[in-house]
Short mmCIF file of C-alpha atoms in Angstrom, two decimals:
data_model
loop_
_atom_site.label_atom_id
_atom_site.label_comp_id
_atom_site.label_asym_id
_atom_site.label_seq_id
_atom_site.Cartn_x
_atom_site.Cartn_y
_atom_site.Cartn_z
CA UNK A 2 0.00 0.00 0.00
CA UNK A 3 2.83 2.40 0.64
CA UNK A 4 3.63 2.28 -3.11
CA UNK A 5 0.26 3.33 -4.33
CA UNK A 6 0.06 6.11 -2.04
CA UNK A 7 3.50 6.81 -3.33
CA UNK A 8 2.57 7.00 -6.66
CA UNK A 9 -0.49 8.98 -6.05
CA UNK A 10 1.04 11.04 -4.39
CA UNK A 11 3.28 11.11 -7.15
CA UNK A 12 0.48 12.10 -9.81
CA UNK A 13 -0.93 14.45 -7.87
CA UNK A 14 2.45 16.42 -7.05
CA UNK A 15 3.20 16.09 -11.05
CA UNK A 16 -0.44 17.38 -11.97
CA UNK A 17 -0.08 20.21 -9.15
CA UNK A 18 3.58 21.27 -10.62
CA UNK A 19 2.26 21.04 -14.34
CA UNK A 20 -0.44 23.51 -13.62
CA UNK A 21 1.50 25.90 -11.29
CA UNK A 22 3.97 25.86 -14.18
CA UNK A 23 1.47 27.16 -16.58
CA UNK A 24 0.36 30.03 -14.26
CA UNK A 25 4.38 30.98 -13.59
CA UNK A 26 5.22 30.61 -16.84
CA UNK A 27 2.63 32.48 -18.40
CA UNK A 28 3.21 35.32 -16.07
CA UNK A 29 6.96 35.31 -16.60
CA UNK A 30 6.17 34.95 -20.13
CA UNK A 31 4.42 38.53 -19.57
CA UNK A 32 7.26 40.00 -17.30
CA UNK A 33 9.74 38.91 -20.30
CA UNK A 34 7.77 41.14 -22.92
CA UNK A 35 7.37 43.50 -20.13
CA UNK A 36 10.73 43.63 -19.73
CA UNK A 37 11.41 44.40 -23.43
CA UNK A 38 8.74 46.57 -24.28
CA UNK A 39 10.35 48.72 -21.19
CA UNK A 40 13.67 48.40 -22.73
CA UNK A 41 12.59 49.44 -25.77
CA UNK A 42 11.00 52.68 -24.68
CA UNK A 43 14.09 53.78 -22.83
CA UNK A 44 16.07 52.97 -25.48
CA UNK A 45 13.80 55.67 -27.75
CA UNK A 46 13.52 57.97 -24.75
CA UNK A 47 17.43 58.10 -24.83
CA UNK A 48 17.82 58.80 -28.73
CA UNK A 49 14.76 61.54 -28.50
CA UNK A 50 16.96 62.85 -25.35
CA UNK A 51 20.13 62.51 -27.76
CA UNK A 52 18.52 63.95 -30.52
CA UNK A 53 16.98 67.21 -28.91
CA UNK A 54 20.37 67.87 -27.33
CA UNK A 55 21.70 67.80 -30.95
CA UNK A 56 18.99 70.11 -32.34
CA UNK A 57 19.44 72.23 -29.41
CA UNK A 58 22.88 72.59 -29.56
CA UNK A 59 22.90 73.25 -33.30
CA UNK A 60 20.26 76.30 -32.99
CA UNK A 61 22.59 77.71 -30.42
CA UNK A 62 25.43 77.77 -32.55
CA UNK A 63 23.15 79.13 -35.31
CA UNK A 64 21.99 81.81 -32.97
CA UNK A 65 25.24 82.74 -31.83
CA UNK A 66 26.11 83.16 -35.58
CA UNK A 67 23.05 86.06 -36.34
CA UNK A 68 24.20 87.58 -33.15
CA UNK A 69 27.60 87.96 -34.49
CA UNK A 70 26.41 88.60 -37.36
CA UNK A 71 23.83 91.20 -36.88
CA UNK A 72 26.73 93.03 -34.19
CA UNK A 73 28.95 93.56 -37.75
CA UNK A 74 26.34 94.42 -39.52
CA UNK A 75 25.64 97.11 -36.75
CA UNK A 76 29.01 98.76 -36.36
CA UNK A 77 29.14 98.60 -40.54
CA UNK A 78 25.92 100.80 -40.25
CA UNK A 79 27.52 102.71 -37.28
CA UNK A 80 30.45 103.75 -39.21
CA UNK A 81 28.44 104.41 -42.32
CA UNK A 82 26.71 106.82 -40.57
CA UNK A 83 29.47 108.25 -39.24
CA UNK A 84 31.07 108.81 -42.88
CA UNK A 85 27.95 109.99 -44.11
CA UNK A 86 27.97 112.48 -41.05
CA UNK A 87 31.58 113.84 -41.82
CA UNK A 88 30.81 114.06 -45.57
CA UNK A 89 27.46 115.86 -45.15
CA UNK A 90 27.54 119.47 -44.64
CA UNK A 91 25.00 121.02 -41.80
CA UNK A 92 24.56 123.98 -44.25
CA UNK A 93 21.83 122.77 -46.62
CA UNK A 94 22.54 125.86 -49.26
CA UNK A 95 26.47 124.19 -49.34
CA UNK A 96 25.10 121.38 -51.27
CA UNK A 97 22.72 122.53 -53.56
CA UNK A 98 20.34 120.16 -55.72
CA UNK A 99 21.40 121.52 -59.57
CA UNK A 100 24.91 122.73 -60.19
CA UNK A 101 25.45 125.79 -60.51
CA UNK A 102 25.43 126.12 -63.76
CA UNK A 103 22.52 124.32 -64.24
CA UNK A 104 20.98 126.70 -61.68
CA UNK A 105 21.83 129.37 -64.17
CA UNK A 106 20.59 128.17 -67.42
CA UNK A 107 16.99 127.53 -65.20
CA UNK A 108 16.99 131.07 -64.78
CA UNK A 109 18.19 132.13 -67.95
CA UNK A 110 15.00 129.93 -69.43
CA UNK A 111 12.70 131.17 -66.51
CA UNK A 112 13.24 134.91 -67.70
CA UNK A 113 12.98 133.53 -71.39
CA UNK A 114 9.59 132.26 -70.90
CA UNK A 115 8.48 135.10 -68.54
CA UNK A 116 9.27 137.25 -71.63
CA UNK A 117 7.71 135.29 -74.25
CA UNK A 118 4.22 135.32 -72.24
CA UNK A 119 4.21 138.95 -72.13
CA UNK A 120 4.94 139.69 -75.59
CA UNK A 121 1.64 137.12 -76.63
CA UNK A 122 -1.50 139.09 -76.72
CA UNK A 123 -4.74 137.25 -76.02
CA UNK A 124 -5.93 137.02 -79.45
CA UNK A 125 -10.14 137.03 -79.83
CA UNK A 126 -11.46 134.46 -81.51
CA UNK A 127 -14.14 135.03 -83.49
CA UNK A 128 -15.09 131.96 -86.15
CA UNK A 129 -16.57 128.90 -84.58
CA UNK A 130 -14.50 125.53 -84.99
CA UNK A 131 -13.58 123.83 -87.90
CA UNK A 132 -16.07 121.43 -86.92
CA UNK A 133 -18.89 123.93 -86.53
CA UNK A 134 -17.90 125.58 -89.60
CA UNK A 135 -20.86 126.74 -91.83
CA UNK A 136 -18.58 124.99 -94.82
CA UNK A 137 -19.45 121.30 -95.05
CA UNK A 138 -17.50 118.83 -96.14
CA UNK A 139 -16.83 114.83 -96.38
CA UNK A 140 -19.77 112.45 -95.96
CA UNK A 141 -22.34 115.27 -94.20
CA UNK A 142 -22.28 117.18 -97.63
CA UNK A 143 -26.25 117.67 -98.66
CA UNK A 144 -25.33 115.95 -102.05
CA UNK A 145 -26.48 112.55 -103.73
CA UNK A 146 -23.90 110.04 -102.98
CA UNK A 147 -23.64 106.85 -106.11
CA UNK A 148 -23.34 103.60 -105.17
CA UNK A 149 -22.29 100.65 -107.66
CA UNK A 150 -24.45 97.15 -107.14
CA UNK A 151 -22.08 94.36 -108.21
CA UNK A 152 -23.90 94.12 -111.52
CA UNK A 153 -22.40 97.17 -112.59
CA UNK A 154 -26.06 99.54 -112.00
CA UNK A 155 -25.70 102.41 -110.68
CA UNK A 156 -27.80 104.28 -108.21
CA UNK A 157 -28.36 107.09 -106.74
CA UNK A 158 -28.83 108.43 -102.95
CA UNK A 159 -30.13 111.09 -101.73
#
């Protein structure tokens, strides 16, 4: 009798262990892809980390390049200024717009003009226009007008 209850025993340990096998297993089936699923997220969390670093640092660089940038370009302008300061005269009349010869042959023209107008008399007019004429002529004549047919008739209009 002591081997039957041994082998029952036996069976029963083997069917207990077969079944708590498929529960473990199962679950550390689920902590395995867990596991890796995890991994695999910090893995992309570290290249998005690595990769933002990268942009960031780039835009710095870029943005220390228009600062530098835009500082030349400011003292160019600064200078410019400058020059143009020294070269312009605060006396507006020291640089006139015409030369001064040009300034002269305006007048000269101005007192040509002014002499010309006077001389001119308003002369009265007196006649109508040419198109008001009392003189007709071209199509609005009162006269008959002859038209050829293609047959070679001809006809008159009046």
């Amino acid at each position: 009798m002591a081997l039957i209850i041994g082998l029952v025993t036996f069976v029963v340990g083997l069917l207990v262990g077969i079944i708590a096998n498929k529960f473990m297993g199962s679950t550390s089936q689920e902590n395995q892809e867990l596991t890796n699923k995890l991994d695999q997220g910090e893995k992309a969390l570290d290249e998005y980390k690595a990769n933002v670093a990268e942009h960031l640092e780039s835009s710095a660089k870029l943005l220390e390049q228009m600062h530098t940038t835009c500082k030349d370009a400011m003292l160019q302008m600064a200078q410019s200024t400058k020059l143009l300061q020294e070269a312009t005269p605060d006396d507006k009349s020291a640089m006139p717009f015409f030369s001064q010869e040009t300034q002269d042959q305006l007048a000269q023209t101005i007192k040509l003009r002014d002499a010309s107008a006077a001389n001119k008399k308003d002369a009265e007019i007196t006649e109508a226009p040419l198109d008001y004429s009392g003189n007709p002529s071209g199509l609005f004549k009162d006269e008959t007008q002859s038209v050829t047919n293609p047959k070679g008739e001809k006809k008159e209009l009046s």
